[in-house]
Tab-separated table of C-alpha atoms and ligand atoms in Angstrom:
chain	number	residue	atom	x	y	z
A	10	MET	CA	59.805	112.252	99.495
A	11	ALA	CA	61.380	115.425	98.229
A	12	ARG	CA	61.578	115.950	94.513
A	13	ILE	CA	65.093	115.442	93.505
A	14	LEU	CA	65.344	115.784	89.802
A	15	SER	CA	65.341	119.332	88.706
A	16	GLU	CA	63.974	120.673	85.487
A	17	ASN	CA	66.043	123.016	83.378
A	18	PRO	CA	64.319	126.002	81.656
A	19	GLN	CA	63.401	123.766	78.712
A	20	GLY	CA	61.566	121.375	80.961
A	21	VAL	CA	64.078	118.604	80.402
A	22	MET	CA	64.838	116.486	83.453
A	23	VAL	CA	68.422	116.784	84.643
A	24	MET	CA	70.335	114.105	86.450
A	25	PRO	CA	72.073	115.314	89.657
A	26	LYS	CA	75.752	115.357	89.140
A	27	ILE	CA	78.318	114.653	91.831
A	28	ALA	CA	82.077	115.001	91.686
A	29	VAL	CA	83.716	112.051	93.364
A	30	LEU	CA	87.291	112.679	94.581
A	31	PRO	CA	88.588	109.670	96.499
A	32	GLY	CA	92.060	111.240	97.054
A	33	ASP	CA	94.774	109.676	99.251
A	34	GLY	CA	95.286	107.199	102.109
A	35	ILE	CA	92.104	105.501	103.192
A	36	GLY	CA	90.088	107.784	100.893
A	37	PRO	CA	89.601	105.383	97.989
A	38	GLU	CA	88.643	102.466	100.295
A	39	VAL	CA	86.033	104.292	102.253
A	40	MET	CA	84.682	106.040	99.170
A	41	ARG	CA	84.034	102.695	97.601
A	42	GLU	CA	81.723	101.846	100.482
A	43	ALA	CA	79.926	105.175	100.307
A	44	LEU	CA	79.336	104.595	96.660
A	45	LYS	CA	77.779	101.219	97.434
A	46	VAL	CA	75.378	102.936	99.749
A	47	LEU	CA	74.564	105.348	97.092
A	48	GLU	CA	73.755	102.480	94.811
A	49	VAL	CA	71.214	101.252	97.258
A	50	VAL	CA	69.720	104.721	97.431
A	51	GLU	CA	69.581	104.873	93.626
A	52	LYS	CA	67.879	101.513	93.440
A	53	LYS	CA	65.251	102.456	96.128
A	54	THR	CA	64.468	105.933	94.950
A	55	SER	CA	65.026	105.528	91.182
A	56	VAL	CA	66.968	108.727	91.328
A	57	MET	CA	70.209	108.167	89.396
A	58	PHE	CA	73.249	110.317	90.109
A	59	GLU	CA	75.863	111.054	87.547
A	60	LYS	CA	79.207	110.414	89.169
A	61	VAL	CA	82.248	112.034	87.756
A	62	PHE	CA	85.609	110.910	89.172
A	63	GLY	CA	88.510	113.329	89.699
A	64	HIS	CA	91.976	113.285	91.136
A	65	ILE	CA	93.140	115.325	94.102
A	66	GLY	CA	95.990	115.549	96.588
A	67	GLY	CA	99.085	113.341	96.551
A	68	GLU	CA	97.760	110.848	94.017
A	69	ALA	CA	97.072	113.773	91.658
A	70	ILE	CA	100.698	114.972	92.213
A	71	ASP	CA	101.933	111.507	91.303
A	72	LEU	CA	99.783	111.442	88.139
A	73	PHE	CA	99.890	115.061	86.967
A	74	GLY	CA	102.385	116.878	89.130
A	75	ASP	CA	99.548	118.968	90.531
A	76	PRO	CA	97.502	118.457	93.748
A	77	LEU	CA	94.547	120.161	92.114
A	78	PRO	CA	94.666	119.557	88.355
A	79	GLU	CA	92.645	121.760	85.958
A	80	GLU	CA	90.482	118.746	85.055
A	81	THR	CA	89.489	118.336	88.668
A	82	LYS	CA	88.631	121.964	89.055
A	83	LYS	CA	86.376	121.670	85.974
A	84	ILE	CA	84.699	118.564	87.284
A	85	CYS	CA	83.995	120.252	90.612
A	86	LEU	CA	82.691	123.539	89.072
A	87	GLU	CA	80.369	121.518	86.795
A	88	SER	CA	78.880	119.341	89.520
A	89	ASP	CA	76.009	119.945	91.967
A	90	ALA	CA	77.967	118.668	94.948
A	91	ILE	CA	81.400	117.191	95.725
A	92	LEU	CA	82.069	114.017	97.722
A	93	LEU	CA	85.679	113.939	98.786
A	94	GLY	CA	87.694	111.163	100.535
A	95	SER	CA	90.831	112.642	102.068
A	96	VAL	CA	94.193	114.082	101.002
A	97	GLY	CA	97.783	113.981	102.214
A	98	GLY	CA	100.309	111.524	103.476
A	99	PRO	CA	104.051	111.291	104.460
A	100	LYS	CA	105.099	110.666	100.842
A	101	TRP	CA	104.364	114.275	99.903
A	102	ASP	CA	105.357	116.042	103.159
A	103	ASP	CA	108.628	117.278	101.897
A	104	LEU	CA	107.337	119.109	98.854
A	105	PRO	CA	107.286	122.895	98.895
A	106	PRO	CA	104.191	124.126	100.845
A	107	GLN	CA	102.069	125.233	97.862
A	108	LYS	CA	102.651	121.874	96.108
A	109	ARG	CA	101.519	119.819	99.111
A	110	PRO	CA	98.288	117.815	98.944
A	111	GLU	CA	96.884	119.821	101.913
A	112	ILE	CA	97.652	123.363	100.801
A	113	GLY	CA	97.762	123.042	96.969
A	114	GLY	CA	94.919	120.489	96.956
A	115	LEU	CA	92.307	120.719	99.696
A	116	LEU	CA	92.827	124.266	100.759
A	117	ALA	CA	92.997	125.538	97.184
A	118	LEU	CA	89.707	123.694	96.410
A	119	ARG	CA	88.113	125.288	99.538
A	120	LYS	CA	89.241	128.611	98.357
A	121	MET	CA	88.108	128.059	94.720
A	122	LEU	CA	84.608	127.089	95.890
A	123	ASN	CA	84.442	129.768	98.493
A	124	LEU	CA	83.763	127.199	101.192
A	125	TYR	CA	83.256	129.194	104.368
A	126	ALA	CA	81.231	126.967	106.737
A	127	ASN	CA	82.466	123.594	107.879
A	128	ILE	CA	79.787	121.653	109.761
A	129	ARG	CA	81.015	118.686	111.834
A	130	PRO	CA	78.297	116.921	113.833
A	131	ILE	CA	78.941	114.177	116.350
A	132	LYS	CA	76.739	111.956	118.279
A	133	VAL	CA	77.724	109.142	120.628
A	134	TYR	CA	75.912	106.012	119.703
A	135	LYS	CA	74.433	104.224	122.720
A	136	SER	CA	76.022	100.949	121.679
A	137	LEU	CA	79.458	102.557	121.626
A	138	VAL	CA	79.430	104.235	125.017
A	139	LYS	CA	81.932	101.644	126.050
A	140	ILE	CA	84.557	102.652	123.453
A	141	SER	CA	84.440	106.286	124.298
A	142	PRO	CA	87.597	107.336	126.089
A	143	LEU	CA	85.435	109.170	128.608
A	144	LYS	CA	83.852	107.660	131.677
A	145	ASP	CA	80.364	106.054	131.188
A	146	ARG	CA	78.849	108.464	133.689
A	147	ILE	CA	79.807	111.406	131.460
A	148	VAL	CA	78.925	109.778	128.095
A	149	GLU	CA	75.599	108.524	129.363
A	150	LYS	CA	74.352	112.022	129.790
A	151	GLY	CA	74.255	112.221	126.022
A	152	ILE	CA	76.710	113.781	123.591
A	153	ASP	CA	75.137	115.447	120.584
A	154	LEU	CA	76.976	118.516	119.352
A	155	VAL	CA	78.015	120.184	116.084
A	156	THR	CA	81.088	122.267	115.441
A	157	VAL	CA	80.536	125.178	113.001
A	158	ARG	CA	84.049	125.959	111.876
A	159	GLU	CA	84.849	129.059	109.892
A	160	LEU	CA	86.729	127.693	106.856
A	161	SER	CA	87.763	130.626	104.664
A	162	GLY	CA	89.845	132.853	106.932
A	163	ASP	CA	92.292	132.922	109.868
A	164	ALA	CA	95.956	131.895	109.698
A	165	TYR	CA	95.036	129.396	106.977
A	166	TYR	CA	94.801	132.143	104.312
A	167	GLY	CA	95.900	135.397	106.052
A	168	GLN	CA	98.595	137.368	104.296
A	169	PRO	CA	101.451	137.917	104.656
A	170	ARG	CA	102.878	134.484	105.385
A	171	GLY	CA	106.224	133.007	104.617
A	172	LEU	CA	108.982	130.632	105.372
A	173	ASP	CA	112.763	130.691	104.992
A	174	GLU	CA	115.594	129.081	106.873
A	175	GLU	CA	115.298	131.448	109.793
A	176	LYS	CA	111.659	132.378	110.068
A	177	GLY	CA	108.212	131.032	109.395
A	178	PHE	CA	105.141	133.232	109.940
A	179	ASP	CA	101.394	133.305	109.311
A	180	THR	CA	98.778	135.954	109.736
A	181	MET	CA	95.803	135.360	111.945
A	182	VAL	CA	93.182	137.717	110.673
A	183	TYR	CA	89.358	138.050	110.619
A	184	ASP	CA	87.138	140.719	109.065
A	185	ARG	CA	83.667	141.654	110.127
A	186	LYS	CA	81.925	140.109	107.068
A	187	THR	CA	83.556	136.769	107.428
A	188	VAL	CA	82.620	136.549	111.092
A	189	GLU	CA	79.029	137.685	110.443
A	190	ARG	CA	78.526	135.117	107.751
A	191	ILE	CA	79.650	132.152	109.819
A	192	ALA	CA	77.910	133.327	112.974
A	193	LYS	CA	74.618	133.352	111.100
A	194	VAL	CA	75.115	129.727	110.017
A	195	ALA	CA	75.667	128.737	113.624
A	196	PHE	CA	72.619	130.597	114.865
A	197	GLU	CA	70.350	129.248	112.195
A	198	LEU	CA	71.532	125.741	112.907
A	199	ALA	CA	70.952	126.197	116.661
A	200	ARG	CA	67.326	127.060	115.945
A	201	ASN	CA	66.813	123.480	114.655
A	202	ARG	CA	68.558	122.022	117.634
A	203	ARG	CA	68.813	122.892	121.400
A	204	ARG	CA	69.245	126.597	120.822
A	205	ARG	CA	72.585	127.081	122.414
A	206	VAL	CA	75.681	128.594	120.641
A	207	THR	CA	79.075	128.494	122.367
A	208	SER	CA	81.402	130.792	120.521
A	209	VAL	CA	85.001	129.771	121.022
A	210	ASP	CA	87.804	132.260	120.732
A	211	LYS	CA	90.977	133.582	122.450
A	212	ALA	CA	89.785	137.076	123.000
A	213	ASN	CA	91.866	137.504	126.141
A	214	VAL	CA	95.033	137.622	123.910
A	215	LEU	CA	94.384	137.726	120.223
A	216	TYR	CA	93.000	140.884	118.328
A	217	SER	CA	91.380	138.757	115.665
A	218	SER	CA	89.463	137.042	118.433
A	219	MET	CA	88.430	140.347	120.014
A	220	LEU	CA	86.787	141.324	116.670
A	221	TRP	CA	85.288	137.825	116.496
A	222	ARG	CA	83.598	138.166	119.891
A	223	ASN	CA	82.284	141.572	119.169
A	224	VAL	CA	80.821	140.658	115.857
A	225	VAL	CA	79.264	137.410	117.227
A	226	LYS	CA	77.617	139.423	120.020
A	227	GLU	CA	76.076	141.713	117.430
A	228	VAL	CA	74.812	138.867	115.222
A	229	ALA	CA	73.257	137.252	118.330
A	230	LYS	CA	70.935	140.235	118.764
A	231	GLY	CA	69.030	138.959	115.724
A	232	TYR	CA	68.528	135.546	117.461
A	233	PRO	CA	67.085	136.402	120.885
A	234	ASP	CA	65.680	132.815	121.020
A	235	VAL	CA	69.131	131.299	120.996
A	236	GLU	CA	71.366	131.363	124.069
A	237	LEU	CA	74.861	132.580	123.427
A	238	GLU	CA	77.932	131.960	125.544
A	239	HIS	CA	81.562	132.751	124.919
A	240	MET	CA	84.407	130.438	125.850
A	241	TYR	CA	88.197	130.726	125.436
A	242	VAL	CA	89.580	127.933	123.385
A	243	ASP	CA	91.765	126.516	126.095
A	244	ASN	CA	88.819	126.260	128.420
A	245	ALA	CA	86.674	124.841	125.700
A	246	ALA	CA	89.257	122.081	125.074
A	247	MET	CA	88.905	121.173	128.710
A	248	GLN	CA	85.106	121.412	128.939
A	249	LEU	CA	84.697	119.181	125.925
A	250	ILE	CA	86.216	116.386	128.050
A	251	LEU	CA	84.685	117.291	131.435
A	252	ARG	CA	81.136	118.055	130.243
A	253	PRO	CA	80.737	117.387	126.582
A	254	TYR	CA	76.877	117.069	127.099
A	255	HIS	CA	76.869	120.793	127.785
A	256	PHE	CA	77.541	121.703	124.173
A	257	ASP	CA	75.016	122.068	121.345
A	258	VAL	CA	76.545	124.320	118.545
A	259	ILE	CA	80.219	125.233	118.823
A	260	LEU	CA	80.895	128.268	116.673
A	261	THR	CA	84.630	128.880	116.073
A	262	THR	CA	87.497	130.043	113.952
A	263	ASN	CA	89.257	128.045	111.258
A	264	ILE	CA	92.245	126.938	113.334
A	265	PHE	CA	90.427	126.434	116.597
A	266	GLY	CA	87.756	124.542	114.753
A	267	ASP	CA	90.371	122.273	113.131
A	268	ILE	CA	91.699	121.331	116.470
A	269	LEU	CA	88.489	121.178	118.536
A	270	SER	CA	86.625	119.153	115.880
A	271	ASP	CA	89.221	116.447	116.084
A	272	GLU	CA	88.788	116.565	119.854
A	273	THR	CA	85.004	116.187	119.463
A	274	ALA	CA	85.598	113.372	117.069
A	275	ALA	CA	87.513	111.514	119.699
A	276	LEU	CA	84.480	111.526	122.081
A	277	PRO	CA	82.671	108.708	120.306
A	278	GLY	CA	85.887	106.801	120.419
A	279	SER	CA	86.996	106.983	116.769
A	280	LEU	CA	87.870	109.593	114.184
A	281	GLY	CA	86.292	107.204	111.671
A	282	LEU	CA	82.772	108.237	112.623
A	283	LEU	CA	82.848	111.943	111.917
A	284	PRO	CA	81.289	113.282	108.733
A	285	SER	CA	81.454	116.966	107.541
A	286	ALA	CA	79.898	119.334	105.138
A	287	SER	CA	81.624	122.444	103.794
A	288	LEU	CA	79.199	125.003	102.470
A	289	GLY	CA	79.958	127.770	99.974
A	290	ASP	CA	79.355	128.458	96.299
A	291	LYS	CA	79.112	124.664	95.984
A	292	ASN	CA	79.003	122.188	98.863
A	293	LEU	CA	81.718	119.660	99.592
A	294	TYR	CA	81.252	116.641	101.832
A	295	GLU	CA	84.172	114.784	103.400
A	296	PRO	CA	85.066	112.739	106.525
A	297	ALA	CA	86.745	114.915	109.090
A	298	GLY	CA	89.322	112.354	110.059
A	299	GLY	CA	91.890	112.668	107.363
A	300	SER	CA	93.807	110.123	105.279
A	301	ALA	CA	95.063	107.902	107.985
A	302	PRO	CA	98.166	106.764	105.991
A	303	ASP	CA	99.193	104.290	108.641
A	304	ILE	CA	96.192	102.104	107.942
A	305	ALA	CA	95.655	102.848	104.244
A	306	GLY	CA	95.312	100.035	101.744
A	307	LYS	CA	94.656	97.460	104.380
A	308	ASN	CA	90.859	97.369	104.107
A	309	ILE	CA	90.478	98.028	107.841
A	310	ALA	CA	89.436	101.668	107.864
A	311	ASN	CA	85.992	102.658	109.157
A	312	PRO	CA	83.837	103.765	106.269
A	313	VAL	CA	81.165	105.327	108.453
A	314	ALA	CA	82.460	108.910	108.333
A	315	GLN	CA	82.447	108.729	104.495
A	316	ILE	CA	78.925	107.107	104.465
A	317	LEU	CA	77.573	109.803	106.854
A	318	SER	CA	79.172	112.437	104.696
A	319	LEU	CA	77.218	111.018	101.785
A	320	ALA	CA	74.065	111.281	103.913
A	321	MET	CA	74.847	114.900	104.705
A	322	MET	CA	75.203	115.516	100.864
A	323	LEU	CA	71.909	113.914	100.094
A	324	GLU	CA	70.261	116.021	102.845
A	325	ILE	CA	71.847	119.387	102.246
A	326	SER	CA	72.450	119.414	98.503
A	327	PHE	CA	69.629	117.305	97.215
A	328	ASN	CA	67.026	117.750	99.915
A	329	MET	CA	66.720	114.019	100.404
A	330	VAL	CA	66.096	114.443	104.155
A	331	GLU	CA	64.383	111.152	104.699
A	332	VAL	CA	67.002	109.182	102.831
A	333	ALA	CA	69.658	110.786	104.996
A	334	ARG	CA	67.828	109.694	108.153
A	335	LYS	CA	67.616	106.178	106.762
A	336	ILE	CA	71.314	105.943	106.080
A	337	GLU	CA	72.114	107.257	109.643
A	338	LYS	CA	69.728	104.666	111.028
A	339	ALA	CA	71.328	101.983	109.032
A	340	VAL	CA	74.646	102.869	110.289
A	341	GLU	CA	73.448	102.886	113.883
A	342	LEU	CA	71.707	99.547	113.546
A	343	ALA	CA	74.790	97.931	111.932
A	344	ILE	CA	76.905	99.195	114.792
A	345	GLU	CA	74.395	98.117	117.416
A	346	GLU	CA	74.303	94.591	115.947
A	347	GLY	CA	78.067	94.346	116.442
A	348	TYR	CA	79.372	95.040	112.947
A	349	ARG	CA	82.492	97.030	113.676
A	350	THR	CA	85.771	97.913	112.022
A	351	ARG	CA	88.930	97.708	114.110
A	352	ASP	CA	88.752	101.271	115.445
A	353	ILE	CA	85.416	100.652	117.201
A	354	ALA	CA	85.573	96.916	117.811
A	355	GLU	CA	85.897	95.419	121.340
A	356	SER	CA	88.801	93.329	120.196
A	357	GLU	CA	90.889	92.915	117.058
A	358	GLU	CA	89.426	89.445	116.572
A	359	LYS	CA	85.950	90.747	116.424
A	360	ALA	CA	86.730	93.531	113.863
A	361	ILE	CA	85.534	93.344	110.289
A	362	SER	CA	86.995	94.792	107.197
A	363	THR	CA	86.090	98.149	105.503
A	364	SER	CA	84.177	96.385	102.776
A	365	LYS	CA	82.308	94.065	105.079
A	366	MET	CA	81.319	97.137	107.178
A	367	GLY	CA	80.025	98.802	104.011
A	368	ASP	CA	78.099	95.641	103.086
A	369	ALA	CA	76.527	95.422	106.527
A	370	ILE	CA	75.327	99.031	106.319
A	371	CYS	CA	73.939	98.463	102.768
A	372	LYS	CA	72.060	95.404	103.964
A	373	LYS	CA	70.596	97.262	106.901
A	374	LEU	CA	69.561	100.124	104.694
A	375	GLU	CA	67.767	97.712	102.352
A	376	GLU	CA	66.037	96.094	105.347
A	377	ILE	CA	64.721	99.291	106.869
A	378	TRP	CA	63.771	101.027	103.687
B	404	LIG	C1	90.701	119.081	108.125
B	404	LIG	C2	92.101	118.830	107.774
B	404	LIG	C3	92.638	119.888	106.908
B	404	LIG	C4	92.524	121.196	107.698
B	404	LIG	C5	94.013	119.639	106.357
B	404	LIG	C6	94.121	118.320	105.699
B	404	LIG	C7	94.473	120.755	105.427
B	404	LIG	O1	92.863	118.639	108.945
B	404	LIG	O2	89.832	119.133	107.232
B	404	LIG	O3	90.309	119.242	109.316
B	404	LIG	O4	93.440	121.582	108.465
B	404	LIG	O5	91.536	121.918	107.469
B	405	LIG	MN1	91.771	118.791	110.855
């Protein structure tokens, strides 16, 4: 087992500190289950985590009039890693852009922490082949891919941007450094996988994509052991449905990554299964599926994405690699045994609640430890 507790220069043991930001929609419900799983981990490893709770997004607007309050910034900056639920909902959609949960909350936090690499892995569980929207013959070939989404640039942050009654505009821009940095993440990751990077762009039309493609090609020279292919985003959207088994690492821009990673999330049959890690000055872990306001508060959301995000946190930020594998295994076993929330159940009658799903995963984790 990796050593978790770090020693400060005085030789005093320090407890790892995580910022917990449940946020909006289904965030608080699925976060509760992830924290149950963390409790099992604490019991089994005797490593205790200090958890500091903070507010973000719409609920922070309701409480403090600010989607990213100073207190939350402080909590994040003082923590070793951040575990986030989700932000946003129709209640706050009519606010001015910079005050909205997404822009003023999540995007501002990504910017503050310099989060530049968003890693979104998906696997189709054998027991869930049936609920994939794709044909069995495609899914059975095995789907195991990861999207490496550039998170700090593109039309999300490019200036100038603006909105008035007559006109709304954004600037899609990439510079060399930003592309180099994310390309390296993708190539490094591919080395621990099947060694294929598919770089997705729109270089037949967009200047920012032309630069993207050139820089990715240059970075690839440093990784002769990794196969590189380029694909236009429209084609990639199609290939993900036609032959998803082809992909290993998808390297792409912020906006294309946003869209394609939701598409990849649909392959296993539910958005509720997809975790993500955002790497930067400090790492943040969150489900990729969003706040799902339509099912919030009903105790029916799938906690798996949040639990797998916790596993990614333990692996990447705290080097608890074996623990992460155990959590993933527990999730897989629970699903295999038929414990399923509504989104992945065969029928509504067979579906269990968010909290029961969390309990089932905790129980499995205890059993296999
Ligand atoms: C995501 C989300 C965010 C994004 C929104 C909530 C700002 O869709 O993490 O994929 O567009 O990046
Ligand atoms: Mn998205």
